[in-house]
């Protein structure tokens, strides 16, 4: 190989490596399909503030954007043995890198309201996904003679609406 050929080969190799580096760093992250979603309870939800309420039905509805950010505009809970009422909607949240979060989560029952941010896990890169929240502690936000906190355990199947 001549000296000129070696230089041209080195320049071509360097240029190809630089182009590959730019292509790899410029590749966009996987995006969620933006739109409406419905999340339905998979199994039972347990809200435990000293005495566990086991709920058999719950639905969350709202929107997801391309970055995985959630806006939960409606929530329902039933089959608990007591009336449980979602409060303070809309809630925000996200599905990001295997972490599911709901911010501003709030529910009341028997004169006690509990709320806060809950997080769990999920797998997948687009709907449908299943998110599991296990023994997430939420603080008492109102009520008299209510325990200071409660735990929430629930699994939701998120599907496009």
Coordinates of C-alpha atoms in Angstrom, one line a residue:
X1 CA 0.0 0.0 0.0
X2 CA 1.3 3.4 -0.9
X3 CA 1.6 6.2 1.6
X4 CA -1.3 8.1 -0.1
X5 CA -3.5 5.0 -0.1
X6 CA -2.8 4.5 3.6
X7 CA -3.7 8.1 4.4
X8 CA -6.9 7.9 2.4
X9 CA -7.8 4.7 4.1
X10 CA -7.1 6.3 7.5
X11 CA -9.2 9.3 6.6
X12 CA -12.1 7.1 5.4
X13 CA -11.9 5.0 8.5
X14 CA -12.0 8.1 10.8
X15 CA -14.8 9.6 8.8
X16 CA -16.9 6.4 9.0
X17 CA -16.3 6.1 12.8
X18 CA -17.3 9.8 13.3
X19 CA -20.5 9.3 11.2
X20 CA -21.4 6.2 13.2
X21 CA -20.9 8.0 16.5
X22 CA -23.2 10.9 15.3
X23 CA -25.8 8.4 14.1
X24 CA -25.8 6.5 17.4
X25 CA -26.1 9.6 19.5
X26 CA -28.7 11.2 17.3
X27 CA -31.0 8.1 17.4
X28 CA -34.2 9.2 19.2
X29 CA -35.4 7.4 22.3
X30 CA -38.3 5.0 21.8
X31 CA -41.5 7.0 21.9
X32 CA -44.9 6.0 23.3
X33 CA -47.9 6.1 21.0
X34 CA -49.6 9.3 22.2
X35 CA -53.3 9.2 22.9
X36 CA -56.0 8.1 25.4
X37 CA -55.6 5.1 27.7
X38 CA -57.7 3.0 30.0
X39 CA -56.0 1.2 32.9
X40 CA -58.1 -1.6 34.6
X41 CA -57.3 -3.3 37.9
X42 CA -55.7 -6.7 37.4
X43 CA -56.6 -8.6 40.6
X44 CA -57.5 -6.7 43.8
X45 CA -56.4 -3.3 45.1
X46 CA -55.5 -3.3 48.8
X47 CA -55.6 0.0 50.8
X48 CA -54.4 -0.7 54.3
X49 CA -54.6 2.0 57.0
X50 CA -54.6 -0.5 59.9
X51 CA -57.7 -2.2 58.5
X52 CA -57.3 -3.4 55.0
X53 CA -59.9 -2.5 52.4
X54 CA -59.7 -4.9 49.5
X55 CA -61.2 -3.5 46.3
X56 CA -62.2 -5.7 43.3
X57 CA -62.7 -3.1 40.6
X58 CA -60.9 0.1 39.6
X59 CA -60.3 2.0 36.4
X60 CA -58.1 4.9 35.5
X61 CA -58.5 6.9 32.3
X62 CA -56.5 9.7 30.7
X63 CA -53.8 10.4 28.2
X64 CA -50.2 9.5 27.5
X65 CA -47.8 11.6 25.5
X66 CA -44.9 10.4 23.4
X67 CA -42.5 10.8 26.3
X68 CA -44.6 8.4 28.5
X69 CA -46.1 11.2 30.7
X70 CA -49.6 10.4 32.0
X71 CA -52.5 12.7 32.8
X72 CA -55.1 10.7 34.7
X73 CA -58.4 12.5 34.3
X74 CA -60.8 10.0 35.8
X75 CA -60.6 7.2 38.4
X76 CA -63.1 4.9 39.9
X77 CA -62.9 2.3 42.7
X78 CA -65.5 -0.2 43.8
X79 CA -66.1 -3.5 45.5
X80 CA -64.2 -2.4 48.6
X81 CA -66.8 -3.1 51.3
X82 CA -66.7 0.6 52.0
X83 CA -67.0 3.6 49.7
X84 CA -63.6 4.7 48.4
X85 CA -63.5 7.9 46.5
X86 CA -60.6 9.1 44.3
X87 CA -59.8 12.8 45.1
X88 CA -57.9 15.7 43.5
X89 CA -58.0 14.7 39.9
X90 CA -56.4 15.1 37.5
X91 CA -53.3 13.1 38.6
X92 CA -50.1 13.2 36.7
X93 CA -47.5 10.4 36.3
X94 CA -45.3 8.6 33.9
X95 CA -44.2 5.3 32.4
X96 CA -40.5 5.7 32.0
X97 CA -37.5 3.3 31.9
X98 CA -39.5 0.5 33.7
X99 CA -40.8 2.9 36.5
X100 CA -44.5 3.6 36.7
X101 CA -45.4 6.6 38.8
X102 CA -48.7 8.4 39.8
X103 CA -48.3 11.8 41.3
X104 CA -51.0 13.4 43.4
X105 CA -52.7 10.1 44.0
X106 CA -55.5 10.6 46.6
X107 CA -58.3 8.5 47.9
X108 CA -60.8 8.9 50.8
X109 CA -62.8 6.4 52.8
X110 CA -64.6 6.5 56.1
X111 CA -63.7 10.1 56.7
X112 CA -60.0 9.6 56.1
X113 CA -58.1 10.9 53.0
X114 CA -54.7 9.6 52.0
X115 CA -52.5 10.8 49.2
X116 CA -49.1 11.2 47.7
X117 CA -46.9 9.9 45.0
X118 CA -46.7 6.2 44.3
X119 CA -44.3 4.3 42.1
X120 CA -44.0 0.8 40.8
X121 CA -42.7 -1.1 37.9
X122 CA -43.7 -2.1 34.4
X123 CA -42.2 -3.8 31.3
X124 CA -42.7 -2.8 27.7
X125 CA -42.1 0.2 25.4
X126 CA -45.7 1.0 24.4
X127 CA -49.2 0.2 25.4
X128 CA -50.4 -2.3 26.4
X129 CA -48.3 -2.6 29.6
X130 CA -49.0 -3.8 33.1
X131 CA -47.8 -1.6 36.0
X132 CA -47.5 -3.0 39.6
X133 CA -47.5 -0.8 42.7
X134 CA -46.6 -2.8 45.8
X135 CA -47.1 -1.5 49.4
X136 CA -46.7 2.2 48.4
X137 CA -47.0 4.4 51.5
X138 CA -49.3 7.5 51.2
X139 CA -49.7 10.0 54.0
X140 CA -52.9 11.0 55.8
X141 CA -54.0 14.3 54.3
X142 CA -57.2 14.8 56.2
X143 CA -59.4 13.1 58.8
X144 CA -59.7 12.8 62.5
X145 CA -58.7 9.7 64.4
X146 CA -57.2 8.3 61.2
X147 CA -53.8 6.5 61.1
X148 CA -51.0 8.7 59.8
X149 CA -50.4 6.7 56.7
X150 CA -51.7 3.9 54.5
X151 CA -50.2 1.5 52.0
X152 CA -51.6 0.9 48.5
X153 CA -51.0 -2.3 46.5
X154 CA -52.5 -2.6 43.0
X155 CA -51.7 -3.8 39.5
X156 CA -53.2 -2.0 36.5
X157 CA -53.3 -3.1 32.8
X158 CA -52.8 0.0 30.7
X159 CA -54.3 -0.2 27.2
X160 CA -55.0 2.2 24.4
X161 CA -58.5 3.6 24.6

